[in-house]
GROMACS .gro file of C-alpha atoms in nm:
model
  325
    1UNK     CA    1  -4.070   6.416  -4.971
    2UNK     CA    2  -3.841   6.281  -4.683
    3UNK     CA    3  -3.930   6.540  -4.426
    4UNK     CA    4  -3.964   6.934  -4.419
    5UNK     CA    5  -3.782   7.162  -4.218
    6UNK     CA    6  -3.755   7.509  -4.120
    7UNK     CA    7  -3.402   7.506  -3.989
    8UNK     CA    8  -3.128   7.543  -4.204
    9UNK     CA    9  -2.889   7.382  -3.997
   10UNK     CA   10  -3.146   7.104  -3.943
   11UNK     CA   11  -3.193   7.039  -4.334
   12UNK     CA   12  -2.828   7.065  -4.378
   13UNK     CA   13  -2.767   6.759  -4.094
   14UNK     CA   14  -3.034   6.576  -4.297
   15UNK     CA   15  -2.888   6.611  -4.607
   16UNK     CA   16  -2.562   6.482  -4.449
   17UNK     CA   17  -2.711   6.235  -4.279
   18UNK     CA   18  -2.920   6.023  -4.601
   19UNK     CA   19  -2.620   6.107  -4.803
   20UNK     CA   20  -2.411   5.855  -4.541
   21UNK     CA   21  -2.668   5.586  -4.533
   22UNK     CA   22  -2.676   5.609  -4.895
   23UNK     CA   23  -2.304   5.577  -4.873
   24UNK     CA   24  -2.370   5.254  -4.646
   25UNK     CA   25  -2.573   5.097  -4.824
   26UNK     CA   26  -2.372   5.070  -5.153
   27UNK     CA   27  -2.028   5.010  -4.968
   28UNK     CA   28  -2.023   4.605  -4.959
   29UNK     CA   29  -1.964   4.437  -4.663
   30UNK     CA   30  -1.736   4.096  -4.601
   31UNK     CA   31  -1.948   3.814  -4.546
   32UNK     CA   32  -1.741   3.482  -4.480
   33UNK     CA   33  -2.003   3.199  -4.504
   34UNK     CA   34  -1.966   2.814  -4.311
   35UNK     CA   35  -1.974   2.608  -4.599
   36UNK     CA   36  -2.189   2.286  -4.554
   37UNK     CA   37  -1.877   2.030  -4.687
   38UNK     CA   38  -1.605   2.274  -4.818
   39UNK     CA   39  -1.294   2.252  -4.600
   40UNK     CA   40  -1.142   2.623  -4.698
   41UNK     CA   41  -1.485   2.783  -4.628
   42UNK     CA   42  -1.524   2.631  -4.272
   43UNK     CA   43  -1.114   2.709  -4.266
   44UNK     CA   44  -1.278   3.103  -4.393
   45UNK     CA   45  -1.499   3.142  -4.089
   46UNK     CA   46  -1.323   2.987  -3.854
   47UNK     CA   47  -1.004   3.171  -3.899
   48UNK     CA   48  -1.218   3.537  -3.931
   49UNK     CA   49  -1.339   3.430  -3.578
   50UNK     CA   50  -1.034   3.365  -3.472
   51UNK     CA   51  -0.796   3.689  -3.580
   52UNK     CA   52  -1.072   3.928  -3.478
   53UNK     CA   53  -1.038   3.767  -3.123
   54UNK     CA   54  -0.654   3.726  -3.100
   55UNK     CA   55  -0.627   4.078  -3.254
   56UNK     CA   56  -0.849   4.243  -2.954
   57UNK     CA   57  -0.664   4.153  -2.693
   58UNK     CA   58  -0.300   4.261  -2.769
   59UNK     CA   59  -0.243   4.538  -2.569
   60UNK     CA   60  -0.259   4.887  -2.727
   61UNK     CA   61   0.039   5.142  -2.670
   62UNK     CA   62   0.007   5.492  -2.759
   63UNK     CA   63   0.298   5.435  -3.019
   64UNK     CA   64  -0.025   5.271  -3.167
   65UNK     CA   65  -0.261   5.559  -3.227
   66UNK     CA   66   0.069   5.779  -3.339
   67UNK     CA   67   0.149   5.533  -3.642
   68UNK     CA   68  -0.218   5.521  -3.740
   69UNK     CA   69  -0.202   5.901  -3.731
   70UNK     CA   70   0.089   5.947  -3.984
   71UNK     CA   71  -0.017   5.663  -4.180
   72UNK     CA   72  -0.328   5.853  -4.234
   73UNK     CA   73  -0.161   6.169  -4.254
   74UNK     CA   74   0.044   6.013  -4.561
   75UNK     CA   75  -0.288   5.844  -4.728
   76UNK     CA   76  -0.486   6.206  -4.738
   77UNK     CA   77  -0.121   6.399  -4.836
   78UNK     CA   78  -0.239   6.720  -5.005
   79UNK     CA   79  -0.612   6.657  -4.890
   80UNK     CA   80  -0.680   6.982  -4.625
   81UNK     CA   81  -1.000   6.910  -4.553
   82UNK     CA   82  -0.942   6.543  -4.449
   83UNK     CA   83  -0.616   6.619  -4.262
   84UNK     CA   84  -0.767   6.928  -4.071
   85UNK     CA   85  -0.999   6.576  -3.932
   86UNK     CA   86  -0.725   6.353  -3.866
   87UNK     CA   87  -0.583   6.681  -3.679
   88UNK     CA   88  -0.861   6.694  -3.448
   89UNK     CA   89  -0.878   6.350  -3.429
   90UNK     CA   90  -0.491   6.297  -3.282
   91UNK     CA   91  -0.586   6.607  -3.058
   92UNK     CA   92  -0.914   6.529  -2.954
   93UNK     CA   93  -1.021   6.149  -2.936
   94UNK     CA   94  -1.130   5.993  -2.645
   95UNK     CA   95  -1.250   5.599  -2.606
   96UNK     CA   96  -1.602   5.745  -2.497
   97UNK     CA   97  -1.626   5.914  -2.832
   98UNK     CA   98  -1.523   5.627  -3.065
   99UNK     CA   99  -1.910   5.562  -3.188
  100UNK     CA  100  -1.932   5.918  -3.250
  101UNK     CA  101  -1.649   5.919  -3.417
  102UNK     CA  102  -1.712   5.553  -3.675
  103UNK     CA  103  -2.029   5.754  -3.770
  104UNK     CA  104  -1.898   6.049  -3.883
  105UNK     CA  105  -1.775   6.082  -4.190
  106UNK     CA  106  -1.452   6.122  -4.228
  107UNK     CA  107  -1.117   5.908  -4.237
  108UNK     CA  108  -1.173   5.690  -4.027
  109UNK     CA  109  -1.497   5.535  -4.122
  110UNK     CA  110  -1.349   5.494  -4.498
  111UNK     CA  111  -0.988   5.373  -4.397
  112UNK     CA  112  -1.128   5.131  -4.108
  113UNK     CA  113  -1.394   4.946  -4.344
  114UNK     CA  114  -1.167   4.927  -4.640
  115UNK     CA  115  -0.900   4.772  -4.426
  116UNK     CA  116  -1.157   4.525  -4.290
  117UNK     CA  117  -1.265   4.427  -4.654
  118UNK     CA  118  -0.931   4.403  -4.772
  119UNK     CA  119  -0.809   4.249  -4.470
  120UNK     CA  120  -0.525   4.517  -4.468
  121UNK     CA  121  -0.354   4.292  -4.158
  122UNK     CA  122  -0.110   4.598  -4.089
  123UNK     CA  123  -0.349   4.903  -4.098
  124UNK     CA  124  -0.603   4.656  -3.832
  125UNK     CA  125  -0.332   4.601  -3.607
  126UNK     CA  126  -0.306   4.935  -3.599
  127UNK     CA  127  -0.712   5.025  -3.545
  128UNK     CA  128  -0.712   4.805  -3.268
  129UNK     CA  129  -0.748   5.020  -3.004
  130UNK     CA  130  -1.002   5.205  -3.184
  131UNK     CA  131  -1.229   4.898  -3.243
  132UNK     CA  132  -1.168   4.740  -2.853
  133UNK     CA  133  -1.328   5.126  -2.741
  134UNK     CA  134  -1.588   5.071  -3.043
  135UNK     CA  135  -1.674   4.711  -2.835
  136UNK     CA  136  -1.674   4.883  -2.524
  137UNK     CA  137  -1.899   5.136  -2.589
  138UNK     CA  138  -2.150   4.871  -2.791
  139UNK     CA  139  -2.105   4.647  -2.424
  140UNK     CA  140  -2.227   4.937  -2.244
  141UNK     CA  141  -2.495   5.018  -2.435
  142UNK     CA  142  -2.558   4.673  -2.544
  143UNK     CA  143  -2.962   4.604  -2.619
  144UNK     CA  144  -3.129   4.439  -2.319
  145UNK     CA  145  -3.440   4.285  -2.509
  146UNK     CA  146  -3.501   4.095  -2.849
  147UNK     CA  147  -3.532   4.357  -3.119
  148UNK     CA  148  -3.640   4.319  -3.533
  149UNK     CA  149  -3.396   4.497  -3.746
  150UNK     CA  150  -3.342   4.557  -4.075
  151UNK     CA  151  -3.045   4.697  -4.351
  152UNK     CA  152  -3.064   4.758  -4.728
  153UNK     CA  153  -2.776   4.647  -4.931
  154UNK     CA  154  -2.710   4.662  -5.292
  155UNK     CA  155  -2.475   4.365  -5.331
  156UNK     CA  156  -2.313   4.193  -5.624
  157UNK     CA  157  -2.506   3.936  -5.803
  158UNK     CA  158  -2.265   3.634  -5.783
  159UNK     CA  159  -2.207   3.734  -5.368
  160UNK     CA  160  -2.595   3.755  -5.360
  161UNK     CA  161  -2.635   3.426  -5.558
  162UNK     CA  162  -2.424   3.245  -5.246
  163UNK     CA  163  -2.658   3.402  -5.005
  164UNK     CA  164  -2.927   3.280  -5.172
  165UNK     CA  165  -2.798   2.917  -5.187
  166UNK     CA  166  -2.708   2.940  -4.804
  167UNK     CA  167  -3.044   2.857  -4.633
  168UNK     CA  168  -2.972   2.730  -4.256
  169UNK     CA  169  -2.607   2.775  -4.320
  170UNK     CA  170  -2.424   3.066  -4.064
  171UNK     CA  171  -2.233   3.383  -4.197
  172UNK     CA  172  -1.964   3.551  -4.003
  173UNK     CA  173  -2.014   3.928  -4.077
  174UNK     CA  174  -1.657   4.071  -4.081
  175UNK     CA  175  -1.699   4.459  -4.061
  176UNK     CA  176  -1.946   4.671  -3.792
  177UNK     CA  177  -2.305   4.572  -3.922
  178UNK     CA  178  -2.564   4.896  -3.938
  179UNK     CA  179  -2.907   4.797  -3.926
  180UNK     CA  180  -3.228   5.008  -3.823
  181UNK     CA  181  -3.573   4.931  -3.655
  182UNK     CA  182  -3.703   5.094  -3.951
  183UNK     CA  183  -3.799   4.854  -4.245
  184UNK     CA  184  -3.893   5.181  -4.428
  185UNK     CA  185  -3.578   5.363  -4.333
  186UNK     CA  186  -3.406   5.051  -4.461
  187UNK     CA  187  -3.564   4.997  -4.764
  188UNK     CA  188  -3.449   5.396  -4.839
  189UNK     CA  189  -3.120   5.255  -4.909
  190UNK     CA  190  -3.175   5.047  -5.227
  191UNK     CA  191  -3.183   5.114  -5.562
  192UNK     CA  192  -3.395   5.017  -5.797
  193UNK     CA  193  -3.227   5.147  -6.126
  194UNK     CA  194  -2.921   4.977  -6.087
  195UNK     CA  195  -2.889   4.651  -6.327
  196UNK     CA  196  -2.562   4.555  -6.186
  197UNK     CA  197  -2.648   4.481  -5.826
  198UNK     CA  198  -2.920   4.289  -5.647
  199UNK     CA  199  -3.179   4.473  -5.387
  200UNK     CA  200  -3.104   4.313  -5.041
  201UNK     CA  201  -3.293   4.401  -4.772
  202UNK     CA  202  -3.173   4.163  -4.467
  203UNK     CA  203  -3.480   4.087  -4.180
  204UNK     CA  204  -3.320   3.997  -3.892
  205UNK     CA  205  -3.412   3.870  -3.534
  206UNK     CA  206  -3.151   3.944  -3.284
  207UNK     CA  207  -3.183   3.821  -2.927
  208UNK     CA  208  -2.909   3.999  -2.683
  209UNK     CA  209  -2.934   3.722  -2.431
  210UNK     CA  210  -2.794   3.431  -2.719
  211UNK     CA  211  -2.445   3.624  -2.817
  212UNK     CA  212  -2.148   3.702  -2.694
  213UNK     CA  213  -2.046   3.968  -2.926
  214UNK     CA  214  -2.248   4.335  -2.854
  215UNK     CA  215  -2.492   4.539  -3.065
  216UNK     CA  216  -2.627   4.852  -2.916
  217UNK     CA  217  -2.866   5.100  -2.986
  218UNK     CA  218  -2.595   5.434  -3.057
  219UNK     CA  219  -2.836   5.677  -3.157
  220UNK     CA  220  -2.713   5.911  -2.850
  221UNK     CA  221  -2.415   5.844  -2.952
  222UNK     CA  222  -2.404   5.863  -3.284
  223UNK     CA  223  -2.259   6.171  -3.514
  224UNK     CA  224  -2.592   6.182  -3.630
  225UNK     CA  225  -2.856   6.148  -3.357
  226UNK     CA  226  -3.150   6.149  -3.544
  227UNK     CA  227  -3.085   5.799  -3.694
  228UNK     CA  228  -3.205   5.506  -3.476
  229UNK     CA  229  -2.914   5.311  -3.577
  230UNK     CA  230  -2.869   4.955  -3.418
  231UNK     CA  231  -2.491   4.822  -3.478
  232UNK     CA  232  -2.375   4.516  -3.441
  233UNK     CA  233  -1.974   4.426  -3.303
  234UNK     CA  234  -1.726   4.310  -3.601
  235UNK     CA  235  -1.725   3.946  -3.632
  236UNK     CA  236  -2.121   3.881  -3.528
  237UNK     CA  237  -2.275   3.522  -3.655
  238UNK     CA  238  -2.592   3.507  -3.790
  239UNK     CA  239  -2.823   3.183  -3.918
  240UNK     CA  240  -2.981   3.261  -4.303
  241UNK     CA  241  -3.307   3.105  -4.252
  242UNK     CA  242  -3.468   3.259  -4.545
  243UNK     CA  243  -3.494   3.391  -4.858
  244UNK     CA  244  -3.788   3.526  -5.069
  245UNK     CA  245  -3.821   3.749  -5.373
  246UNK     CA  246  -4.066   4.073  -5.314
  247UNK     CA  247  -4.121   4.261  -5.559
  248UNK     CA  248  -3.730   4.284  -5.709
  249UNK     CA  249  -3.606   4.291  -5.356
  250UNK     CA  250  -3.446   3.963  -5.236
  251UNK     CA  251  -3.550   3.923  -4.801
  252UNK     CA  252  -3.272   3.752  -4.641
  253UNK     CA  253  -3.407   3.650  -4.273
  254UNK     CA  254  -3.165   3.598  -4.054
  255UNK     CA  255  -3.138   3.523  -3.675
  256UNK     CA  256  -2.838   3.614  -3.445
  257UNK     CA  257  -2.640   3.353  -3.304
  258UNK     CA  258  -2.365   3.307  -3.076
  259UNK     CA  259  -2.060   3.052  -3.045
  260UNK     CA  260  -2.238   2.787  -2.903
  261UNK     CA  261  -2.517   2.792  -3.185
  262UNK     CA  262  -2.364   2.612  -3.451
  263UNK     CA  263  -2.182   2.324  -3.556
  264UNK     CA  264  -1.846   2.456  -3.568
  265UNK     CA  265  -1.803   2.480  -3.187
  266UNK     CA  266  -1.540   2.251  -3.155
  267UNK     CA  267  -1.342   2.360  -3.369
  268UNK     CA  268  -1.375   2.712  -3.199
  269UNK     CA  269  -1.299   2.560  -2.851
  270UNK     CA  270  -0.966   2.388  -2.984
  271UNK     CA  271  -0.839   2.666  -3.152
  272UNK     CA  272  -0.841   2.918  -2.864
  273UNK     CA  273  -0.764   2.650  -2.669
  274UNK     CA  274  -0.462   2.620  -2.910
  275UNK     CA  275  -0.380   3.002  -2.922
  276UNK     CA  276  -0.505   3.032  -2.524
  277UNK     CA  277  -0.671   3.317  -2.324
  278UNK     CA  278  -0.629   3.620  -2.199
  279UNK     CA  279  -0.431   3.900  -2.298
  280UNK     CA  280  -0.180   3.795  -2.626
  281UNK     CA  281   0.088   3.896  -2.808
  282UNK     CA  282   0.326   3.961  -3.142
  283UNK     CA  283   0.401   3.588  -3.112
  284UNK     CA  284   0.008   3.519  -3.111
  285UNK     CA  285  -0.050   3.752  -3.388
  286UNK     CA  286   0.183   3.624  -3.632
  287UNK     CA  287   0.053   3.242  -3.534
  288UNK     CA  288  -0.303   3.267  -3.647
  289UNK     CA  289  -0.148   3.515  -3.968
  290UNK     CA  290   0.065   3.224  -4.034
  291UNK     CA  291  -0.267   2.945  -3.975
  292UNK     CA  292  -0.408   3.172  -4.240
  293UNK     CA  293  -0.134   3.101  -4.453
  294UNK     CA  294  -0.022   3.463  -4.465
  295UNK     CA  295   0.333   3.358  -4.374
  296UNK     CA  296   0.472   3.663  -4.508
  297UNK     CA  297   0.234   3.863  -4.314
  298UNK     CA  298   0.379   3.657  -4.016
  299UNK     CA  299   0.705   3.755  -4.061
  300UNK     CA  300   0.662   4.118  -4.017
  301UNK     CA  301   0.526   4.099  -3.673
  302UNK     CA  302   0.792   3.794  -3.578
  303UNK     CA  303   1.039   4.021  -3.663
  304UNK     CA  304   0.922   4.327  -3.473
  305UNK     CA  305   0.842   4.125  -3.197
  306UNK     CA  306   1.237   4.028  -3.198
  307UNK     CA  307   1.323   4.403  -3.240
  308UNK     CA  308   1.145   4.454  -2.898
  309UNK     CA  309   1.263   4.169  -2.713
  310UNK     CA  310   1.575   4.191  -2.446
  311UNK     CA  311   1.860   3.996  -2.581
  312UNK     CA  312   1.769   3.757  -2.236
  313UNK     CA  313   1.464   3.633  -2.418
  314UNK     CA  314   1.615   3.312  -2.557
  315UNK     CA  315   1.274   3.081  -2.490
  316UNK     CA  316   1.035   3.326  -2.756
  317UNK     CA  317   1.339   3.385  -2.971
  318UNK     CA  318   1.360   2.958  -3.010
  319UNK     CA  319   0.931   2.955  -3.049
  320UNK     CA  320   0.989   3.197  -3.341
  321UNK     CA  321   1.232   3.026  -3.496
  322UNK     CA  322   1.025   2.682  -3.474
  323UNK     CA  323   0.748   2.857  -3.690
  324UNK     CA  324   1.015   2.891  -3.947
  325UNK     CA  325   1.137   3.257  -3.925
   0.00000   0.00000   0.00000
């Protein structure tokens, strides 16, 4: 028994509620992990650092939000119930709503978080005004004092094997992270009958004053308010610095970390350095896309970044071409 209730539309917000933390806890998340000697990881983590930052700060337009609209439109074609939500959600959103909106369930929790575990590069570019008002609300409400969290996963057995085998090593979690001060509540989100995938339940220490990426307490402003629900920002670095075996359930404890924590800092430094600050652009974009080696990915945005340009713009239109477009 999980609680009892003499209000229907109480039990009924309940029922809702586990139902999307069960959800959660069986959706896997993308965990890029700074390998202790292998080049390609380190090239991994770095380079998931780097396009989450570079993609935050190209400006938004509402031509934006209108694409990601239709493109959703198109996706739940013949769905009513889903595009009755993306309805409201072209009429109705507002940046001070955006956690109340990533917690409900509807499109744009499922699109969003496949698109991060994909790494759908057009569909993100597209989010990214959603996710900078998903930061901004986290900054506002960011935690002010050290807090002990916890999250049940089921995860794969070869992705929890790596885990495992990654004691003092750092992990770049690449999607919004859920977690709860609840070990209990936590723990509610495994299952034990399932032969395929390995009980996770991650113990972590998170310190607000060490990071510079958010996490908040959003239970007020959460769809579902009766969760104490602590999330952390896309892209947040953590230190494994254990793992036991309890009773079928593997404890990962982990610690939150920031930039300047681990031993990749210099190669963080020279690559913004590299791609510089402040506010960027297509011609930014398709850079780190082409650093990844998605050259083809690249392309696309040198292109429509030469679709928008005035035909006086000789000095990007020669930087382009030098990358080979």
């Amino acid at each position: 028994i999980k609680g009892l209730f003499t209000d229907k539309q109480q039990l009924v917000t309940r029922i809702q509620s586990d139902r999307e933390r069960k959800k959660k806890g069986d959706e896997p998340i993308l965990i890029t992990v700074q390998g202790q000697s292998t080049s390609e990881l380190n090239g991994q983590f770095v380079h998931s650092q780097i396009f989450i930052d570079v993609l935050l700060r190209i400006k938004s337009t509402p031509a934006d939000k209108d694409e990601l609209i239709s493109r959703c439109s198109t996706i739940y074609k013949g769905n009513e119930s889903d595009l009755k939500v993306v309805r409201e959600f072209s009429k109705k959103y507002s940046p001070d709503k955006a956690l109340w909106w990533y917690t409900r369930e509807s499109f744009l929790y499922r699109i969003l978080n496949k698109a991060l575990r994909v790494q759908n590069t057009d569909l993100l570019f597209l989010f990214r005004f959603f996710i900078v008002d998903l930061q901004q609300q986290l900054n506002n409400n960011r935690c002010s004092s050290p807090v002990r969290l916890y999250r049940g996963q089921m995860m794969a057995k070869d992705e929890l094997k790596v885990l495992c085998n990654s004691v003092d090593q750092f992990i770049s979690i690449n999607s919004f992270f859920s977690t709860s001060v609840d070990r209990y509540v936590a723990l509610g989100f495994l299952d034990p009958s399932s032969d395929d995938f390995g009980q996770v339940l991650f113990d972590i220490d998170a310190d607000p004053t060490v990071t510079t990426k958010p996490f908040a307490d959003i239970t007020k402003l959460s769809y579902f308010s009766n969760e104490k629900e602590i999330l952390f920002m896309l892209g947040s670095i953590f230190r494994i610095v254990g793992v036991r075996n309890d009773n079928q359930v593997w404890i990962i404890k982990m610690v939150l970390c920031s930039d300047d924590d681990h031993n990749l800092k210099a190669i963080f430094e020279h690559m913004k350095n590299e791609h510089g600050g402040g506010e960027k652009n297509l011609l930014s974009f398709g850079n780190v896309l082409a650093d990844m080696g998605k050259f083809d990915e690249a392309e696309k945005y040198y292109l429509r970044l030469l679709d928008q340009l005035p035909p006086d713009e000789p000095d990007i239109a020669r930087k382009i071409e030098g990358c080979g477009c």
